[in-house]
Amino acid sequence: MDVKDARYELTAVRPEQYPKTGLPEIAFAGRSNVGKSSAINCLVSKKNLARVGSTPGKTREINFYNVNGKLYFVDLPGYGYAKVSKKEKLSWGQMAETYFNSRKELVLVLLLVDIRHEPTEDDKVMYNWLLQTQTPHIVLACKSDKISRSRIATRIEEISKALMTPENVPVIPFSSQSGQGRNETWKEIQRITGL
């Protein structure tokens, strides 16, 4: 997709604060510091649209980014960051859960995992929820520039096996640095949204 206009629109912590436009929404889910904000920036070809935190766990609300006036990219709070209190972790989890359970505009979830590591228990819980609720989704195996090209196919296979992804769900090697996987991700977004 040719992104002509991408802009931050609003931050929400409760459903009544979500946008009222009815545009389709693509949510970015994954553990803290997996690269959700960087992936958003890469997909819209803007360096600083989504704030990339130097400290993991920086996204503590839900951020909505308007893309071409046709859809929203939704940056959800990351899970699994060890250095926050249990109470704070719980509130982030509830915020994301409320969004997932109440948002009819949600058409696709991009689950981001780190290509270098086995998916975490949190990743597996999130993925099982996507399967059980039959929420359309794809998996982005981020930071593919951090491993040798010869290892990518093996890692994709291992991630697919660990998450038990159905055959029709792509696991795309993705790098915000090199742009690997950008076009494939947009193709999937367009296929699922019809945009």
mmCIF file of C-alpha atoms in Angstrom:
data_model
loop_
_atom_site.group_PDB
_atom_site.id
_atom_site.type_symbol
_atom_site.label_atom_id
_atom_site.label_comp_id
_atom_site.label_asym_id
_atom_site.label_seq_id
_atom_site.Cartn_x
_atom_site.Cartn_y
_atom_site.Cartn_z
ATOM 1 C CA MET A 1 0.000 0.000 0.000
ATOM 2 C CA ASP A 2 1.166 3.492 -0.805
ATOM 3 C CA VAL A 3 0.982 5.376 2.507
ATOM 4 C CA LYS A 4 0.435 9.046 1.736
ATOM 5 C CA ASP A 5 -0.761 10.130 5.146
ATOM 6 C CA ALA A 6 -0.139 8.551 8.546
ATOM 7 C CA ARG A 7 -0.701 10.439 11.753
ATOM 8 C CA TYR A 8 -1.146 9.931 15.472
ATOM 9 C CA GLU A 9 -4.796 10.459 16.292
ATOM 10 C CA LEU A 10 -5.413 9.707 19.956
ATOM 11 C CA THR A 11 -4.498 7.795 23.081
ATOM 12 C CA ALA A 12 -7.124 5.841 25.001
ATOM 13 C CA VAL A 13 -7.343 3.862 28.212
ATOM 14 C CA ARG A 14 -11.118 3.233 28.188
ATOM 15 C CA PRO A 15 -13.593 2.210 25.438
ATOM 16 C CA GLU A 16 -15.432 5.542 25.517
ATOM 17 C CA GLN A 17 -12.185 7.206 24.404
ATOM 18 C CA TYR A 18 -11.731 4.999 21.299
ATOM 19 C CA PRO A 19 -12.262 6.631 17.858
ATOM 20 C CA LYS A 20 -15.884 6.861 16.698
ATOM 21 C CA THR A 21 -15.153 6.792 12.948
ATOM 22 C CA GLY A 22 -15.961 3.105 12.328
ATOM 23 C CA LEU A 23 -12.746 2.637 10.311
ATOM 24 C CA PRO A 24 -11.197 -0.870 10.357
ATOM 25 C CA GLU A 25 -8.466 -1.391 12.953
ATOM 26 C CA ILE A 26 -5.251 -3.419 12.812
ATOM 27 C CA ALA A 27 -3.916 -4.106 16.321
ATOM 28 C CA PHE A 28 -0.244 -4.696 17.128
ATOM 29 C CA ALA A 29 0.238 -7.098 20.042
ATOM 30 C CA GLY A 30 3.396 -8.535 21.581
ATOM 31 C CA ARG A 31 5.713 -8.431 24.520
ATOM 32 C CA SER A 32 7.392 -5.220 25.611
ATOM 33 C CA ASN A 33 10.404 -4.255 23.468
ATOM 34 C CA VAL A 34 9.582 -6.725 20.663
ATOM 35 C CA GLY A 35 9.343 -3.724 18.325
ATOM 36 C CA LYS A 36 5.648 -2.831 17.897
ATOM 37 C CA SER A 37 6.276 0.905 17.519
ATOM 38 C CA SER A 38 9.211 0.295 15.151
ATOM 39 C CA ALA A 39 7.033 -2.023 13.031
ATOM 40 C CA ILE A 40 4.327 0.654 12.774
ATOM 41 C CA ASN A 41 6.933 3.230 11.723
ATOM 42 C CA CYS A 42 8.365 0.822 9.137
ATOM 43 C CA LEU A 43 4.961 -0.043 7.647
ATOM 44 C CA VAL A 44 3.990 3.626 7.201
ATOM 45 C CA SER A 45 7.559 4.662 6.170
ATOM 46 C CA LYS A 46 7.795 7.301 8.895
ATOM 47 C CA LYS A 47 10.677 7.265 11.334
ATOM 48 C CA ASN A 48 9.051 8.849 14.367
ATOM 49 C CA LEU A 49 5.293 8.372 14.065
ATOM 50 C CA ALA A 50 5.000 5.814 16.862
ATOM 51 C CA ARG A 51 7.208 6.674 19.813
ATOM 52 C CA VAL A 52 9.923 4.087 20.200
ATOM 53 C CA GLY A 53 10.852 3.808 23.856
ATOM 54 C CA SER A 54 14.401 3.318 25.026
ATOM 55 C CA THR A 55 12.830 1.688 28.071
ATOM 56 C CA PRO A 56 10.728 -1.431 27.452
ATOM 57 C CA GLY A 57 7.134 -1.121 28.613
ATOM 58 C CA LYS A 58 6.814 2.496 27.481
ATOM 59 C CA THR A 59 3.432 2.044 25.780
ATOM 60 C CA ARG A 60 1.078 2.164 28.749
ATOM 61 C CA GLU A 61 -2.047 3.177 26.892
ATOM 62 C CA ILE A 62 -3.601 2.297 23.555
ATOM 63 C CA ASN A 63 -2.389 4.551 20.734
ATOM 64 C CA PHE A 64 -4.390 4.978 17.523
ATOM 65 C CA TYR A 65 -2.675 5.980 14.269
ATOM 66 C CA ASN A 66 -4.759 6.998 11.259
ATOM 67 C CA VAL A 67 -3.383 5.574 7.978
ATOM 68 C CA ASN A 68 -4.543 7.243 4.735
ATOM 69 C CA GLY A 69 -7.868 8.063 6.406
ATOM 70 C CA LYS A 70 -8.837 4.431 5.683
ATOM 71 C CA LEU A 71 -7.773 2.422 8.723
ATOM 72 C CA TYR A 72 -6.157 2.608 12.127
ATOM 73 C CA PHE A 73 -2.984 0.987 13.364
ATOM 74 C CA VAL A 74 -3.543 0.338 17.068
ATOM 75 C CA ASP A 75 -0.478 0.045 19.313
ATOM 76 C CA LEU A 76 -1.419 -1.999 22.378
ATOM 77 C CA PRO A 77 0.495 -2.076 25.682
ATOM 78 C CA GLY A 78 3.255 -4.702 25.606
ATOM 79 C CA TYR A 79 3.083 -7.672 27.935
ATOM 80 C CA GLY A 80 5.721 -9.560 29.879
ATOM 81 C CA TYR A 81 7.937 -6.679 31.031
ATOM 82 C CA ALA A 82 9.459 -7.756 34.337
ATOM 83 C CA LYS A 83 10.281 -4.358 35.847
ATOM 84 C CA VAL A 84 6.752 -3.129 36.448
ATOM 85 C CA SER A 85 4.521 -3.901 39.402
ATOM 86 C CA LYS A 86 1.979 -6.718 39.261
ATOM 87 C CA LYS A 87 -0.770 -4.124 39.638
ATOM 88 C CA GLU A 88 0.489 -2.199 36.606
ATOM 89 C CA LYS A 89 0.868 -5.397 34.545
ATOM 90 C CA LEU A 90 -2.695 -6.317 35.436
ATOM 91 C CA SER A 91 -4.044 -2.918 34.386
ATOM 92 C CA TRP A 92 -2.244 -3.123 31.010
ATOM 93 C CA GLY A 93 -3.590 -6.640 30.480
ATOM 94 C CA GLN A 94 -7.134 -5.554 31.322
ATOM 95 C CA MET A 95 -6.822 -2.569 28.980
ATOM 96 C CA ALA A 96 -5.809 -4.789 26.048
ATOM 97 C CA GLU A 97 -8.424 -7.422 26.926
ATOM 98 C CA THR A 98 -11.178 -4.798 27.067
ATOM 99 C CA TYR A 99 -10.100 -3.514 23.673
ATOM 100 C CA PHE A 100 -10.084 -7.019 22.127
ATOM 101 C CA ASN A 101 -13.444 -7.983 23.609
ATOM 102 C CA SER A 102 -15.327 -4.764 22.877
ATOM 103 C CA ARG A 103 -13.997 -3.540 19.539
ATOM 104 C CA LYS A 104 -16.077 -4.532 16.528
ATOM 105 C CA GLU A 105 -13.795 -2.413 14.280
ATOM 106 C CA LEU A 106 -10.906 -4.818 14.953
ATOM 107 C CA VAL A 107 -10.291 -6.723 11.699
ATOM 108 C CA LEU A 108 -6.753 -8.063 12.155
ATOM 109 C CA VAL A 109 -4.161 -8.624 14.883
ATOM 110 C CA LEU A 110 -0.454 -8.623 14.108
ATOM 111 C CA LEU A 111 1.224 -10.704 16.798
ATOM 112 C CA LEU A 112 4.888 -9.755 17.040
ATOM 113 C CA VAL A 113 7.449 -12.229 18.362
ATOM 114 C CA ASP A 114 11.247 -12.069 18.439
ATOM 115 C CA ILE A 115 12.709 -14.299 15.710
ATOM 116 C CA ARG A 116 15.818 -14.963 17.839
ATOM 117 C CA HIS A 117 13.946 -16.624 20.699
ATOM 118 C CA GLU A 118 11.373 -19.297 21.403
ATOM 119 C CA PRO A 119 7.916 -17.675 21.830
ATOM 120 C CA THR A 120 7.337 -16.950 25.520
ATOM 121 C CA GLU A 121 4.474 -18.331 27.622
ATOM 122 C CA ASP A 122 2.797 -14.914 27.282
ATOM 123 C CA ASP A 123 3.125 -15.153 23.470
ATOM 124 C CA LYS A 124 1.528 -18.611 23.549
ATOM 125 C CA VAL A 125 -1.341 -17.454 25.779
ATOM 126 C CA MET A 126 -1.975 -14.517 23.450
ATOM 127 C CA TYR A 127 -1.812 -16.758 20.395
ATOM 128 C CA ASN A 128 -4.199 -19.337 21.880
ATOM 129 C CA TRP A 129 -6.663 -16.552 22.582
ATOM 130 C CA LEU A 130 -6.472 -15.451 18.919
ATOM 131 C CA LEU A 131 -7.143 -19.020 17.794
ATOM 132 C CA GLN A 132 -9.977 -19.645 20.264
ATOM 133 C CA THR A 133 -11.753 -16.392 19.389
ATOM 134 C CA GLN A 134 -11.086 -16.931 15.662
ATOM 135 C CA THR A 135 -9.645 -13.436 15.435
ATOM 136 C CA PRO A 136 -7.959 -12.916 12.041
ATOM 137 C CA HIS A 137 -4.223 -12.595 12.622
ATOM 138 C CA ILE A 138 -0.735 -12.963 11.237
ATOM 139 C CA VAL A 139 2.570 -13.421 13.054
ATOM 140 C CA LEU A 140 5.529 -11.113 12.477
ATOM 141 C CA ALA A 141 8.862 -12.651 13.490
ATOM 142 C CA CYS A 142 10.669 -9.389 14.254
ATOM 143 C CA LYS A 143 14.350 -8.466 14.304
ATOM 144 C CA SER A 144 15.160 -10.759 11.367
ATOM 145 C CA ASP A 145 18.182 -8.539 10.599
ATOM 146 C CA LYS A 146 19.746 -9.761 13.864
ATOM 147 C CA ILE A 147 20.253 -13.343 12.628
ATOM 148 C CA SER A 148 21.974 -14.746 9.548
ATOM 149 C CA ARG A 149 19.817 -15.192 6.436
ATOM 150 C CA SER A 150 20.550 -18.923 6.457
ATOM 151 C CA ARG A 151 18.830 -19.288 9.868
ATOM 152 C CA ILE A 152 15.621 -17.434 9.014
ATOM 153 C CA ALA A 153 13.672 -20.352 7.467
ATOM 154 C CA THR A 154 14.567 -22.647 10.389
ATOM 155 C CA ARG A 155 13.522 -20.055 12.970
ATOM 156 C CA ILE A 156 10.206 -19.440 11.172
ATOM 157 C CA GLU A 157 9.536 -23.179 11.229
ATOM 158 C CA GLU A 158 10.378 -23.387 14.955
ATOM 159 C CA ILE A 159 8.143 -20.411 15.804
ATOM 160 C CA SER A 160 5.254 -21.900 13.768
ATOM 161 C CA LYS A 161 5.685 -25.189 15.606
ATOM 162 C CA ALA A 162 5.899 -23.565 19.066
ATOM 163 C CA LEU A 163 2.740 -21.509 18.472
ATOM 164 C CA MET A 164 1.030 -24.295 16.514
ATOM 165 C CA THR A 165 -0.025 -21.903 13.764
ATOM 166 C CA PRO A 166 -2.552 -23.236 11.256
ATOM 167 C CA GLU A 167 -1.265 -23.595 7.670
ATOM 168 C CA ASN A 168 -3.243 -20.581 6.475
ATOM 169 C CA VAL A 169 -1.623 -18.218 9.011
ATOM 170 C CA PRO A 170 1.598 -16.688 7.700
ATOM 171 C CA VAL A 171 4.631 -16.214 9.947
ATOM 172 C CA ILE A 172 6.526 -13.401 8.240
ATOM 173 C CA PRO A 173 10.209 -12.653 8.920
ATOM 174 C CA PHE A 174 10.202 -8.917 9.613
ATOM 175 C CA SER A 175 12.840 -6.246 10.159
ATOM 176 C CA SER A 176 12.070 -2.606 10.871
ATOM 177 C CA GLN A 177 15.717 -1.854 10.088
ATOM 178 C CA SER A 178 16.012 -3.460 6.641
ATOM 179 C CA GLY A 179 12.330 -3.396 5.670
ATOM 180 C CA GLN A 180 12.245 -7.187 5.214
ATOM 181 C CA GLY A 181 8.649 -8.402 5.387
ATOM 182 C CA ARG A 182 7.104 -4.944 4.901
ATOM 183 C CA ASN A 183 5.545 -5.697 1.499
ATOM 184 C CA GLU A 184 4.367 -9.168 2.550
ATOM 185 C CA THR A 185 2.719 -7.677 5.655
ATOM 186 C CA TRP A 186 0.906 -5.033 3.609
ATOM 187 C CA LYS A 187 -0.288 -7.729 1.179
ATOM 188 C CA GLU A 188 -1.828 -9.633 4.096
ATOM 189 C CA ILE A 189 -3.390 -6.449 5.533
ATOM 190 C CA GLN A 190 -4.919 -5.651 2.143
ATOM 191 C CA ARG A 191 -6.085 -9.232 1.599
ATOM 192 C CA ILE A 192 -7.872 -9.329 4.946
ATOM 193 C CA THR A 193 -9.266 -5.753 4.965
ATOM 194 C CA GLY A 194 -10.058 -5.604 1.245
ATOM 195 C CA LEU A 195 -8.517 -2.107 1.092
#
